[in-house]
PDB file with one MODEL, atoms N, CA, C and O in Angstrom:
MODEL        1
ATOM      1  N   MET A   1      60.267-130.449 -12.311  1.00  0.00           N
ATOM      2  CA  MET A   1      59.616-131.473 -11.511  1.00  0.00           C
ATOM      3  C   MET A   1      59.756-132.825 -12.227  1.00  0.00           C
ATOM      4  O   MET A   1      59.540-132.920 -13.435  1.00  0.00           O
ATOM      5  N   ALA A   2      60.113-133.853 -11.480  1.00  0.00           N
ATOM      6  CA  ALA A   2      60.262-135.191 -12.045  1.00  0.00           C
ATOM      7  C   ALA A   2      58.901-135.767 -12.394  1.00  0.00           C
ATOM      8  O   ALA A   2      57.904-135.508 -11.719  1.00  0.00           O
ATOM      9  N   SER A   3      58.881-136.552 -13.460  1.00  0.00           N
ATOM     10  CA  SER A   3      57.627-137.186 -13.840  1.00  0.00           C
ATOM     11  C   SER A   3      57.322-138.343 -12.887  1.00  0.00           C
ATOM     12  O   SER A   3      58.204-138.846 -12.191  1.00  0.00           O
ATOM     13  N   TYR A   4      56.080-138.742 -12.875  1.00  0.00           N
ATOM     14  CA  TYR A   4      55.608-139.793 -11.976  1.00  0.00           C
ATOM     15  C   TYR A   4      55.838-141.157 -12.625  1.00  0.00           C
ATOM     16  O   TYR A   4      55.553-141.335 -13.809  1.00  0.00           O
ATOM     17  N   CYS A   5      56.345-142.109 -11.867  1.00  0.00           N
ATOM     18  CA  CYS A   5      56.569-143.474 -12.350  1.00  0.00           C
ATOM     19  C   CYS A   5      55.547-144.396 -11.714  1.00  0.00           C
ATOM     20  O   CYS A   5      55.456-144.482 -10.489  1.00  0.00           O
ATOM     21  N   VAL A   6      54.785-145.081 -12.536  1.00  0.00           N
ATOM     22  CA  VAL A   6      53.760-145.985 -12.008  1.00  0.00           C
ATOM     23  C   VAL A   6      54.373-147.256 -11.418  1.00  0.00           C
ATOM     24  O   VAL A   6      53.751-147.912 -10.583  1.00  0.00           O
ATOM     25  N   MET A   7      55.589-147.608 -11.847  1.00  0.00           N
ATOM     26  CA  MET A   7      56.246-148.822 -11.339  1.00  0.00           C
ATOM     27  C   MET A   7      56.639-148.657  -9.874  1.00  0.00           C
ATOM     28  O   MET A   7      56.395-149.544  -9.056  1.00  0.00           O
ATOM     29  N   VAL A   8      57.246-147.524  -9.550  1.00  0.00           N
ATOM     30  CA  VAL A   8      57.709-147.302  -8.180  1.00  0.00           C
ATOM     31  C   VAL A   8      56.719-146.479  -7.366  1.00  0.00           C
ATOM     32  O   VAL A   8      56.898-146.256  -6.168  1.00  0.00           O
ATOM     33  N   LYS A   9      55.673-146.037  -8.051  1.00  0.00           N
ATOM     34  CA  LYS A   9      54.627-145.226  -7.404  1.00  0.00           C
ATOM     35  C   LYS A   9      55.236-143.994  -6.730  1.00  0.00           C
ATOM     36  O   LYS A   9      54.965-143.684  -5.570  1.00  0.00           O
ATOM     37  N   GLY A  10      56.062-143.317  -7.507  1.00  0.00           N
ATOM     38  CA  GLY A  10      56.723-142.110  -7.023  1.00  0.00           C
ATOM     39  C   GLY A  10      57.427-141.414  -8.160  1.00  0.00           C
ATOM     40  O   GLY A  10      57.201-141.731  -9.327  1.00  0.00           O
ATOM     41  N   PRO A  11      58.280-140.466  -7.826  1.00  0.00           N
ATOM     42  CA  PRO A  11      58.983-139.735  -8.879  1.00  0.00           C
ATOM     43  C   PRO A  11      59.943-140.629  -9.661  1.00  0.00           C
ATOM     44  O   PRO A  11      60.588-141.516  -9.102  1.00  0.00           O
ATOM     45  N   CYS A  12      60.020-140.377 -10.951  1.00  0.00           N
ATOM     46  CA  CYS A  12      60.925-141.127 -11.829  1.00  0.00           C
ATOM     47  C   CYS A  12      62.362-140.753 -11.506  1.00  0.00           C
ATOM     48  O   CYS A  12      62.673-139.576 -11.324  1.00  0.00           O
ATOM     49  N   ARG A  13      63.235-141.743 -11.435  1.00  0.00           N
ATOM     50  CA  ARG A  13      64.649-141.489 -11.165  1.00  0.00           C
ATOM     51  C   ARG A  13      65.489-141.528 -12.433  1.00  0.00           C
ATOM     52  O   ARG A  13      66.703-141.335 -12.376  1.00  0.00           O
ATOM     53  N   GLY A  14      64.867-141.770 -13.559  1.00  0.00           N
ATOM     54  CA  GLY A  14      65.590-141.781 -14.831  1.00  0.00           C
ATOM     55  C   GLY A  14      66.686-142.831 -14.846  1.00  0.00           C
ATOM     56  O   GLY A  14      66.430-144.008 -14.592  1.00  0.00           O
ATOM     57  N   SER A  15      67.910-142.407 -15.145  1.00  0.00           N
ATOM     58  CA  SER A  15      69.029-143.351 -15.249  1.00  0.00           C
ATOM     59  C   SER A  15      69.439-143.936 -13.893  1.00  0.00           C
ATOM     60  O   SER A  15      70.253-144.858 -13.847  1.00  0.00           O
ATOM     61  N   PHE A  16      68.892-143.419 -12.800  1.00  0.00           N
ATOM     62  CA  PHE A  16      69.190-143.958 -11.472  1.00  0.00           C
ATOM     63  C   PHE A  16      68.123-144.943 -10.997  1.00  0.00           C
ATOM     64  O   PHE A  16      68.132-145.361  -9.840  1.00  0.00           O
ATOM     65  N   CYS A  17      67.212-145.310 -11.882  1.00  0.00           N
ATOM     66  CA  CYS A  17      66.147-146.251 -11.517  1.00  0.00           C
ATOM     67  C   CYS A  17      66.757-147.640 -11.309  1.00  0.00           C
ATOM     68  O   CYS A  17      67.471-148.148 -12.172  1.00  0.00           O
ATOM     69  N   ASP A  18      66.470-148.240 -10.163  1.00  0.00           N
ATOM     70  CA  ASP A  18      66.955-149.586  -9.895  1.00  0.00           C
ATOM     71  C   ASP A  18      65.805-150.518  -9.510  1.00  0.00           C
ATOM     72  O   ASP A  18      65.995-151.491  -8.780  1.00  0.00           O
ATOM     73  N   PHE A  19      64.633-150.209 -10.005  1.00  0.00           N
ATOM     74  CA  PHE A  19      63.438-150.997  -9.701  1.00  0.00           C
ATOM     75  C   PHE A  19      63.650-152.479  -9.991  1.00  0.00           C
ATOM     76  O   PHE A  19      63.399-153.320  -9.128  1.00  0.00           O
ATOM     77  N   TRP A  20      64.115-152.807 -11.215  1.00  0.00           N
ATOM     78  CA  TRP A  20      64.261-154.216 -11.586  1.00  0.00           C
ATOM     79  C   TRP A  20      65.392-154.890 -10.830  1.00  0.00           C
ATOM     80  O   TRP A  20      65.321-156.091 -10.572  1.00  0.00           O
ATOM     81  N   GLY A  21      66.427-154.156 -10.469  1.00  0.00           N
ATOM     82  CA  GLY A  21      67.490-154.710  -9.636  1.00  0.00           C
ATOM     83  C   GLY A  21      66.966-155.110  -8.270  1.00  0.00           C
ATOM     84  O   GLY A  21      67.305-156.170  -7.744  1.00  0.00           O
ATOM     85  N   ARG A  22      66.138-154.250  -7.707  1.00  0.00           N
ATOM     86  CA  ARG A  22      65.542-154.556  -6.399  1.00  0.00           C
ATOM     87  C   ARG A  22      64.622-155.769  -6.490  1.00  0.00           C
ATOM     88  O   ARG A  22      64.580-156.595  -5.578  1.00  0.00           O
ATOM     89  N   VAL A  23      63.887-155.872  -7.594  1.00  0.00           N
ATOM     90  CA  VAL A  23      63.002-157.026  -7.782  1.00  0.00           C
ATOM     91  C   VAL A  23      63.828-158.310  -7.849  1.00  0.00           C
ATOM     92  O   VAL A  23      63.478-159.312  -7.226  1.00  0.00           O
ATOM     93  N   LYS A  24      64.926-158.277  -8.607  1.00  0.00           N
ATOM     94  CA  LYS A  24      65.762-159.470  -8.742  1.00  0.00           C
ATOM     95  C   LYS A  24      66.347-159.883  -7.390  1.00  0.00           C
ATOM     96  O   LYS A  24      66.371-161.068  -7.058  1.00  0.00           O
ATOM     97  N   ILE A  25      66.816-158.913  -6.619  1.00  0.00           N
ATOM     98  CA  ILE A  25      67.382-159.226  -5.303  1.00  0.00           C
ATOM     99  C   ILE A  25      66.303-159.786  -4.388  1.00  0.00           C
ATOM    100  O   ILE A  25      66.543-160.747  -3.656  1.00  0.00           O
ATOM    101  N   ARG A  26      65.121-159.192  -4.425  1.00  0.00           N
ATOM    102  CA  ARG A  26      64.016-159.632  -3.574  1.00  0.00           C
ATOM    103  C   ARG A  26      63.625-161.068  -3.897  1.00  0.00           C
ATOM    104  O   ARG A  26      63.340-161.848  -2.988  1.00  0.00           O
ATOM    105  N   LYS A  27      63.606-161.432  -5.189  1.00  0.00           N
ATOM    106  CA  LYS A  27      63.161-162.763  -5.612  1.00  0.00           C
ATOM    107  C   LYS A  27      64.242-163.840  -5.442  1.00  0.00           C
ATOM    108  O   LYS A  27      63.922-165.020  -5.296  1.00  0.00           O
ATOM    109  N   SER A  28      65.503-163.443  -5.459  1.00  0.00           N
ATOM    110  CA  SER A  28      66.597-164.415  -5.345  1.00  0.00           C
ATOM    111  C   SER A  28      66.843-164.767  -3.890  1.00  0.00           C
ATOM    112  O   SER A  28      66.643-163.949  -2.991  1.00  0.00           O
ATOM    113  N   SER A  29      67.279-165.997  -3.675  1.00  0.00           N
ATOM    114  CA  SER A  29      67.648-166.398  -2.319  1.00  0.00           C
ATOM    115  C   SER A  29      69.058-165.888  -2.031  1.00  0.00           C
ATOM    116  O   SER A  29      69.806-165.553  -2.949  1.00  0.00           O
ATOM    117  N   VAL A  30      69.407-165.834  -0.765  1.00  0.00           N
ATOM    118  CA  VAL A  30      70.749-165.409  -0.378  1.00  0.00           C
ATOM    119  C   VAL A  30      71.783-166.353  -0.985  1.00  0.00           C
ATOM    120  O   VAL A  30      72.848-165.914  -1.420  1.00  0.00           O
ATOM    121  N   GLU A  31      71.472-167.642  -1.015  1.00  0.00           N
ATOM    122  CA  GLU A  31      72.394-168.634  -1.559  1.00  0.00           C
ATOM    123  C   GLU A  31      72.624-168.412  -3.050  1.00  0.00           C
ATOM    124  O   GLU A  31      73.753-168.533  -3.527  1.00  0.00           O
ATOM    125  N   GLU A  32      71.561-168.088  -3.792  1.00  0.00           N
ATOM    126  CA  GLU A  32      71.701-167.821  -5.226  1.00  0.00           C
ATOM    127  C   GLU A  32      72.559-166.580  -5.460  1.00  0.00           C
ATOM    128  O   GLU A  32      73.448-166.579  -6.312  1.00  0.00           O
ATOM    129  N   LEU A  33      72.286-165.532  -4.701  1.00  0.00           N
ATOM    130  CA  LEU A  33      73.071-164.302  -4.835  1.00  0.00           C
ATOM    131  C   LEU A  33      74.537-164.549  -4.500  1.00  0.00           C
ATOM    132  O   LEU A  33      75.422-164.044  -5.191  1.00  0.00           O
ATOM    133  N   ALA A  34      74.804-165.322  -3.444  1.00  0.00           N
ATOM    134  CA  ALA A  34      76.177-165.608  -3.030  1.00  0.00           C
ATOM    135  C   ALA A  34      76.917-166.403  -4.105  1.00  0.00           C
ATOM    136  O   ALA A  34      78.082-166.125  -4.389  1.00  0.00           O
ATOM    137  N   ALA A  35      76.252-167.385  -4.702  1.00  0.00           N
ATOM    138  CA  ALA A  35      76.884-168.193  -5.748  1.00  0.00           C
ATOM    139  C   ALA A  35      77.215-167.337  -6.973  1.00  0.00           C
ATOM    140  O   ALA A  35      78.311-167.441  -7.523  1.00  0.00           O
ATOM    141  N   GLU A  36      76.272-166.494  -7.399  1.00  0.00           N
ATOM    142  CA  GLU A  36      76.520-165.605  -8.539  1.00  0.00           C
ATOM    143  C   GLU A  36      77.643-164.631  -8.214  1.00  0.00           C
ATOM    144  O   GLU A  36      78.521-164.387  -9.041  1.00  0.00           O
ATOM    145  N   LEU A  37      77.612-164.085  -7.026  1.00  0.00           N
ATOM    146  CA  LEU A  37      78.613-163.120  -6.597  1.00  0.00           C
ATOM    147  C   LEU A  37      80.007-163.744  -6.613  1.00  0.00           C
ATOM    148  O   LEU A  37      80.961-163.133  -7.095  1.00  0.00           O
ATOM    149  N   ARG A  38      80.117-164.949  -6.091  1.00  0.00           N
ATOM    150  CA  ARG A  38      81.390-165.657  -6.071  1.00  0.00           C
ATOM    151  C   ARG A  38      81.923-165.835  -7.494  1.00  0.00           C
ATOM    152  O   ARG A  38      83.102-165.595  -7.755  1.00  0.00           O
ATOM    153  N   THR A  39      81.057-166.252  -8.404  1.00  0.00           N
ATOM    154  CA  THR A  39      81.444-166.482  -9.798  1.00  0.00           C
ATOM    155  C   THR A  39      81.915-165.197 -10.468  1.00  0.00           C
ATOM    156  O   THR A  39      82.959-165.177 -11.119  1.00  0.00           O
ATOM    157  N   VAL A  40      81.149-164.135 -10.310  1.00  0.00           N
ATOM    158  CA  VAL A  40      81.476-162.862 -10.957  1.00  0.00           C
ATOM    159  C   VAL A  40      82.757-162.265 -10.394  1.00  0.00           C
ATOM    160  O   VAL A  40      83.575-161.732 -11.144  1.00  0.00           O
ATOM    161  N   VAL A  41      82.940-162.348  -9.081  1.00  0.00           N
ATOM    162  CA  VAL A  41      84.145-161.788  -8.461  1.00  0.00           C
ATOM    163  C   VAL A  41      85.388-162.516  -8.961  1.00  0.00           C
ATOM    164  O   VAL A  41      86.392-161.878  -9.279  1.00  0.00           O
ATOM    165  N   VAL A  42      85.334-163.824  -9.032  1.00  0.00           N
ATOM    166  CA  VAL A  42      86.481-164.595  -9.520  1.00  0.00           C
ATOM    167  C   VAL A  42      86.779-164.210 -10.967  1.00  0.00           C
ATOM    168  O   VAL A  42      87.939-164.032 -11.338  1.00  0.00           O
ATOM    169  N   LYS A  43      85.741-164.085 -11.775  1.00  0.00           N
ATOM    170  CA  LYS A  43      85.913-163.724 -13.181  1.00  0.00           C
ATOM    171  C   LYS A  43      86.493-162.316 -13.323  1.00  0.00           C
ATOM    172  O   LYS A  43      87.445-162.110 -14.075  1.00  0.00           O
ATOM    173  N   CYS A  44      85.927-161.355 -12.608  1.00  0.00           N
ATOM    174  CA  CYS A  44      86.388-159.968 -12.699  1.00  0.00           C
ATOM    175  C   CYS A  44      87.826-159.820 -12.219  1.00  0.00           C
ATOM    176  O   CYS A  44      88.619-159.107 -12.834  1.00  0.00           O
ATOM    177  N   GLN A  45      88.160-160.486 -11.133  1.00  0.00           N
ATOM    178  CA  GLN A  45      89.518-160.366 -10.606  1.00  0.00           C
ATOM    179  C   GLN A  45      90.520-161.055 -11.529  1.00  0.00           C
ATOM    180  O   GLN A  45      91.661-160.611 -11.649  1.00  0.00           O
ATOM    181  N   GLY A  46      90.101-162.130 -12.176  1.00  0.00           N
ATOM    182  CA  GLY A  46      91.008-162.851 -13.059  1.00  0.00           C
ATOM    183  C   GLY A  46      91.231-162.150 -14.381  1.00  0.00           C
ATOM    184  O   GLY A  46      92.371-162.017 -14.826  1.00  0.00           O
ATOM    185  N   GLU A  47      90.159-161.698 -15.017  1.00  0.00           N
ATOM    186  CA  GLU A  47      90.259-161.097 -16.344  1.00  0.00           C
ATOM    187  C   GLU A  47      90.620-159.622 -16.298  1.00  0.00           C
ATOM    188  O   GLU A  47      91.465-159.167 -17.068  1.00  0.00           O
ATOM    189  N   ASP A  48      89.997-158.879 -15.414  1.00  0.00           N
ATOM    190  CA  ASP A  48      90.141-157.430 -15.415  1.00  0.00           C
ATOM    191  C   ASP A  48      91.094-156.912 -14.356  1.00  0.00           C
ATOM    192  O   ASP A  48      91.343-155.709 -14.285  1.00  0.00           O
ATOM    193  N   SER A  49      91.632-157.798 -13.533  1.00  0.00           N
ATOM    194  CA  SER A  49      92.530-157.405 -12.441  1.00  0.00           C
ATOM    195  C   SER A  49      91.906-156.342 -11.545  1.00  0.00           C
ATOM    196  O   SER A  49      92.574-155.395 -11.129  1.00  0.00           O
ATOM    197  N   MET A  50      90.616-156.508 -11.252  1.00  0.00           N
ATOM    198  CA  MET A  50      89.911-155.574 -10.370  1.00  0.00           C
ATOM    199  C   MET A  50      90.220-155.888  -8.923  1.00  0.00           C
ATOM    200  O   MET A  50      90.583-157.012  -8.577  1.00  0.00           O
ATOM    201  N   THR A  51      90.070-154.877  -8.083  1.00  0.00           N
ATOM    202  CA  THR A  51      90.153-155.123  -6.654  1.00  0.00           C
ATOM    203  C   THR A  51      88.894-155.858  -6.234  1.00  0.00           C
ATOM    204  O   THR A  51      87.899-155.854  -6.959  1.00  0.00           O
ATOM    205  N   LEU A  52      88.929-156.481  -5.081  1.00  0.00           N
ATOM    206  CA  LEU A  52      87.769-157.207  -4.570  1.00  0.00           C
ATOM    207  C   LEU A  52      86.572-156.278  -4.413  1.00  0.00           C
ATOM    208  O   LEU A  52      85.457-156.624  -4.803  1.00  0.00           O
ATOM    209  N   GLU A  53      86.800-155.106  -3.844  1.00  0.00           N
ATOM    210  CA  GLU A  53      85.718-154.139  -3.623  1.00  0.00           C
ATOM    211  C   GLU A  53      85.095-153.699  -4.945  1.00  0.00           C
ATOM    212  O   GLU A  53      83.872-153.598  -5.049  1.00  0.00           O
ATOM    213  N   ASP A  54      85.919-153.438  -5.948  1.00  0.00           N
ATOM    214  CA  ASP A  54      85.409-153.028  -7.255  1.00  0.00           C
ATOM    215  C   ASP A  54      84.621-154.154  -7.924  1.00  0.00           C
ATOM    216  O   ASP A  54      83.609-153.902  -8.578  1.00  0.00           O
ATOM    217  N   ALA A  55      85.082-155.390  -7.761  1.00  0.00           N
ATOM    218  CA  ALA A  55      84.386-156.534  -8.355  1.00  0.00           C
ATOM    219  C   ALA A  55      83.014-156.731  -7.715  1.00  0.00           C
ATOM    220  O   ALA A  55      82.042-157.026  -8.410  1.00  0.00           O
ATOM    221  N   VAL A  56      82.930-156.571  -6.395  1.00  0.00           N
ATOM    222  CA  VAL A  56      81.639-156.697  -5.705  1.00  0.00           C
ATOM    223  C   VAL A  56      80.706-155.576  -6.152  1.00  0.00           C
ATOM    224  O   VAL A  56      79.534-155.817  -6.439  1.00  0.00           O
ATOM    225  N   ARG A  57      81.222-154.363  -6.209  1.00  0.00           N
ATOM    226  CA  ARG A  57      80.425-153.218  -6.646  1.00  0.00           C
ATOM    227  C   ARG A  57      79.926-153.428  -8.083  1.00  0.00           C
ATOM    228  O   ARG A  57      78.783-153.100  -8.402  1.00  0.00           O
ATOM    229  N   GLU A  58      80.789-153.974  -8.943  1.00  0.00           N
ATOM    230  CA  GLU A  58      80.410-154.248 -10.333  1.00  0.00           C
ATOM    231  C   GLU A  58      79.296-155.288 -10.397  1.00  0.00           C
ATOM    232  O   GLU A  58      78.386-155.169 -11.218  1.00  0.00           O
ATOM    233  N   TYR A  59      79.358-156.299  -9.545  1.00  0.00           N
ATOM    234  CA  TYR A  59      78.298-157.312  -9.517  1.00  0.00           C
ATOM    235  C   TYR A  59      76.945-156.679  -9.203  1.00  0.00           C
ATOM    236  O   TYR A  59      75.964-156.941  -9.898  1.00  0.00           O
ATOM    237  N   TRP A  60      76.886-155.852  -8.166  1.00  0.00           N
ATOM    238  CA  TRP A  60      75.612-155.224  -7.804  1.00  0.00           C
ATOM    239  C   TRP A  60      75.152-154.256  -8.894  1.00  0.00           C
ATOM    240  O   TRP A  60      73.952-154.095  -9.117  1.00  0.00           O
ATOM    241  N   ARG A  61      76.103-153.613  -9.571  1.00  0.00           N
ATOM    242  CA  ARG A  61      75.746-152.716 -10.667  1.00  0.00           C
ATOM    243  C   ARG A  61      75.124-153.506 -11.814  1.00  0.00           C
ATOM    244  O   ARG A  61      74.127-153.077 -12.396  1.00  0.00           O
ATOM    245  N   VAL A  62      75.704-154.653 -12.139  1.00  0.00           N
ATOM    246  CA  VAL A  62      75.170-155.494 -13.206  1.00  0.00           C
ATOM    247  C   VAL A  62      73.773-156.003 -12.840  1.00  0.00           C
ATOM    248  O   VAL A  62      72.905-156.101 -13.707  1.00  0.00           O
ATOM    249  N   ILE A  63      73.555-156.321 -11.581  1.00  0.00           N
ATOM    250  CA  ILE A  63      72.231-156.747 -11.110  1.00  0.00           C
ATOM    251  C   ILE A  63      71.212-155.630 -11.354  1.00  0.00           C
ATOM    252  O   ILE A  63      70.057-155.898 -11.682  1.00  0.00           O
ATOM    253  N   GLY A  64      71.645-154.383 -11.192  1.00  0.00           N
ATOM    254  CA  GLY A  64      70.739-153.260 -11.420  1.00  0.00           C
ATOM    255  C   GLY A  64      70.720-152.217 -10.326  1.00  0.00           C
ATOM    256  O   GLY A  64      69.935-151.270 -10.388  1.00  0.00           O
ATOM    257  N   VAL A  65      71.573-152.372  -9.321  1.00  0.00           N
ATOM    258  CA  VAL A  65      71.627-151.396  -8.234  1.00  0.00           C
ATOM    259  C   VAL A  65      72.392-150.170  -8.726  1.00  0.00           C
ATOM    260  O   VAL A  65      73.556-150.271  -9.114  1.00  0.00           O
ATOM    261  N   ARG A  66      71.737-149.019  -8.709  1.00  0.00           N
ATOM    262  CA  ARG A  66      72.356-147.791  -9.209  1.00  0.00           C
ATOM    263  C   ARG A  66      72.911-146.915  -8.086  1.00  0.00           C
ATOM    264  O   ARG A  66      73.894-146.201  -8.279  1.00  0.00           O
ATOM    265  N   ASP A  67      72.282-146.973  -6.921  1.00  0.00           N
ATOM    266  CA  ASP A  67      72.712-146.141  -5.801  1.00  0.00           C
ATOM    267  C   ASP A  67      72.569-146.955  -4.518  1.00  0.00           C
ATOM    268  O   ASP A  67      71.483-147.053  -3.948  1.00  0.00           O
ATOM    269  N   MET A  68      73.684-147.537  -4.074  1.00  0.00           N
ATOM    270  CA  MET A  68      73.664-148.425  -2.901  1.00  0.00           C
ATOM    271  C   MET A  68      73.184-147.684  -1.654  1.00  0.00           C
ATOM    272  O   MET A  68      72.417-148.231  -0.862  1.00  0.00           O
ATOM    273  N   LYS A  69      73.631-146.450  -1.480  1.00  0.00           N
ATOM    274  CA  LYS A  69      73.250-145.680  -0.299  1.00  0.00           C
ATOM    275  C   LYS A  69      71.729-145.474  -0.262  1.00  0.00           C
ATOM    276  O   LYS A  69      71.105-145.641   0.786  1.00  0.00           O
ATOM    277  N   LYS A  70      71.146-145.117  -1.385  1.00  0.00           N
ATOM    278  CA  LYS A  70      69.705-144.885  -1.476  1.00  0.00           C
ATOM    279  C   LYS A  70      68.935-146.186  -1.218  1.00  0.00           C
ATOM    280  O   LYS A  70      67.922-146.190  -0.519  1.00  0.00           O
ATOM    281  N   LEU A  71      69.426-147.284  -1.790  1.00  0.00           N
ATOM    282  CA  LEU A  71      68.772-148.576  -1.588  1.00  0.00           C
ATOM    283  C   LEU A  71      68.770-148.948  -0.106  1.00  0.00           C
ATOM    284  O   LEU A  71      67.752-149.391   0.425  1.00  0.00           O
ATOM    285  N   CYS A  72      69.916-148.765   0.563  1.00  0.00           N
ATOM    286  CA  CYS A  72      70.013-149.122   1.989  1.00  0.00           C
ATOM    287  C   CYS A  72      69.142-148.222   2.861  1.00  0.00           C
ATOM    288  O   CYS A  72      68.631-148.667   3.889  1.00  0.00           O
ATOM    289  N   GLU A  73      68.970-146.971   2.464  1.00  0.00           N
ATOM    290  CA  GLU A  73      68.083-146.065   3.204  1.00  0.00           C
ATOM    291  C   GLU A  73      66.621-146.452   3.030  1.00  0.00           C
ATOM    292  O   GLU A  73      65.856-146.471   3.994  1.00  0.00           O
ATOM    293  N   GLU A  74      66.239-146.759   1.792  1.00  0.00           N
ATOM    294  CA  GLU A  74      64.837-147.034   1.479  1.00  0.00           C
ATOM    295  C   GLU A  74      64.405-148.457   1.812  1.00  0.00           C
ATOM    296  O   GLU A  74      63.264-148.682   2.214  1.00  0.00           O
ATOM    297  N   GLU A  75      65.304-149.410   1.648  1.00  0.00           N
ATOM    298  CA  GLU A  75      64.952-150.814   1.879  1.00  0.00           C
ATOM    299  C   GLU A  75      66.075-151.524   2.634  1.00  0.00           C
ATOM    300  O   GLU A  75      66.857-152.269   2.044  1.00  0.00           O
ATOM    301  N   PRO A  76      66.145-151.289   3.938  1.00  0.00           N
ATOM    302  CA  PRO A  76      67.223-151.898   4.729  1.00  0.00           C
ATOM    303  C   PRO A  76      67.200-153.428   4.701  1.00  0.00           C
ATOM    304  O   PRO A  76      68.243-154.058   4.876  1.00  0.00           O
ATOM    305  N   ASP A  77      66.034-154.033   4.486  1.00  0.00           N
ATOM    306  CA  ASP A  77      65.956-155.490   4.414  1.00  0.00           C
ATOM    307  C   ASP A  77      66.707-156.022   3.193  1.00  0.00           C
ATOM    308  O   ASP A  77      67.363-157.061   3.274  1.00  0.00           O
ATOM    309  N   LEU A  78      66.616-155.323   2.069  1.00  0.00           N
ATOM    310  CA  LEU A  78      67.361-155.738   0.878  1.00  0.00           C
ATOM    311  C   LEU A  78      68.858-155.532   1.080  1.00  0.00           C
ATOM    312  O   LEU A  78      69.671-156.351   0.653  1.00  0.00           O
ATOM    313  N   CYS A  79      69.204-154.450   1.722  1.00  0.00           N
ATOM    314  CA  CYS A  79      70.611-154.167   2.017  1.00  0.00           C
ATOM    315  C   CYS A  79      71.182-155.272   2.909  1.00  0.00           C
ATOM    316  O   CYS A  79      72.305-155.728   2.693  1.00  0.00           O
ATOM    317  N   ALA A  80      70.427-155.690   3.888  1.00  0.00           N
ATOM    318  CA  ALA A  80      70.865-156.770   4.786  1.00  0.00           C
ATOM    319  C   ALA A  80      71.009-158.085   4.018  1.00  0.00           C
ATOM    320  O   ALA A  80      71.933-158.857   4.272  1.00  0.00           O
ATOM    321  N   LYS A  81      70.104-158.334   3.088  1.00  0.00           N
ATOM    322  CA  LYS A  81      70.167-159.548   2.274  1.00  0.00           C
ATOM    323  C   LYS A  81      71.423-159.532   1.397  1.00  0.00           C
ATOM    324  O   LYS A  81      72.081-160.558   1.228  1.00  0.00           O
ATOM    325  N   MET A  82      71.745-158.375   0.848  1.00  0.00           N
ATOM    326  CA  MET A  82      72.941-158.243   0.020  1.00  0.00           C
ATOM    327  C   MET A  82      74.197-158.456   0.857  1.00  0.00           C
ATOM    328  O   MET A  82      75.134-159.120   0.414  1.00  0.00           O
ATOM    329  N   THR A  83      74.221-157.906   2.043  1.00  0.00           N
ATOM    330  CA  THR A  83      75.366-158.071   2.939  1.00  0.00           C
ATOM    331  C   THR A  83      75.531-159.541   3.324  1.00  0.00           C
ATOM    332  O   THR A  83      76.648-160.055   3.372  1.00  0.00           O
ATOM    333  N   GLU A  84      74.413-160.212   3.597  1.00  0.00           N
ATOM    334  CA  GLU A  84      74.452-161.631   3.932  1.00  0.00           C
ATOM    335  C   GLU A  84      74.998-162.452   2.752  1.00  0.00           C
ATOM    336  O   GLU A  84      75.764-163.395   2.956  1.00  0.00           O
ATOM    337  N   ALA A  85      74.610-162.099   1.535  1.00  0.00           N
ATOM    338  CA  ALA A  85      75.126-162.798   0.345  1.00  0.00           C
ATOM    339  C   ALA A  85      76.636-162.597   0.229  1.00  0.00           C
ATOM    340  O   ALA A  85      77.363-163.529  -0.114  1.00  0.00           O
ATOM    341  N   GLU A  86      77.105-161.388   0.512  1.00  0.00           N
ATOM    342  CA  GLU A  86      78.549-161.131   0.476  1.00  0.00           C
ATOM    343  C   GLU A  86      79.278-161.966   1.517  1.00  0.00           C
ATOM    344  O   GLU A  86      80.359-162.490   1.249  1.00  0.00           O
ATOM    345  N   ILE A  87      78.693-162.092   2.704  1.00  0.00           N
ATOM    346  CA  ILE A  87      79.298-162.897   3.771  1.00  0.00           C
ATOM    347  C   ILE A  87      79.325-164.371   3.379  1.00  0.00           C
ATOM    348  O   ILE A  87      80.338-165.048   3.550  1.00  0.00           O
ATOM    349  N   GLN A  88      78.203-164.861   2.852  1.00  0.00           N
ATOM    350  CA  GLN A  88      78.147-166.272   2.458  1.00  0.00           C
ATOM    351  C   GLN A  88      79.079-166.593   1.301  1.00  0.00           C
ATOM    352  O   GLN A  88      79.569-167.716   1.185  1.00  0.00           O
ATOM    353  N   ALA A  89      79.323-165.604   0.443  1.00  0.00           N
ATOM    354  CA  ALA A  89      80.240-165.828  -0.674  1.00  0.00           C
ATOM    355  C   ALA A  89      81.680-165.908  -0.175  1.00  0.00           C
ATOM    356  O   ALA A  89      82.578-166.317  -0.912  1.00  0.00           O
ATOM    357  N   GLN A  90      81.894-165.516   1.081  1.00  0.00           N
ATOM    358  CA  GLN A  90      83.209-165.543   1.731  1.00  0.00           C
ATOM    359  C   GLN A  90      84.251-164.775   0.922  1.00  0.00           C
ATOM    360  O   GLN A  90      85.322-165.275   0.577  1.00  0.00           O
ATOM    361  N   ILE A  91      83.872-163.538   0.643  1.00  0.00           N
ATOM    362  CA  ILE A  91      84.804-162.675  -0.121  1.00  0.00           C
ATOM    363  C   ILE A  91      85.265-161.534   0.740  1.00  0.00           C
ATOM    364  O   ILE A  91      86.049-160.698   0.289  1.00  0.00           O
TER     365      ILE A  91
ENDMDL
END
């Protein structure tokens, strides 16, 4: 049985915990997320020769998102905000 996490008020997800990532996304504006995303994607594609999809995924991972599917199921509003940031970044 998973231990109880007081932060998420539910079972602990251990290494899949993305509580702080969700907080950062919630507190940031779409414009801030889009600007950061644009910067990171350009950097990743230039230095690491990543594909666009991998660079975007890496950005959300660095923010703290561990499981995109779970996040979109549990908090569709955050998922929509992330999608809007991707659109505004024009990537």
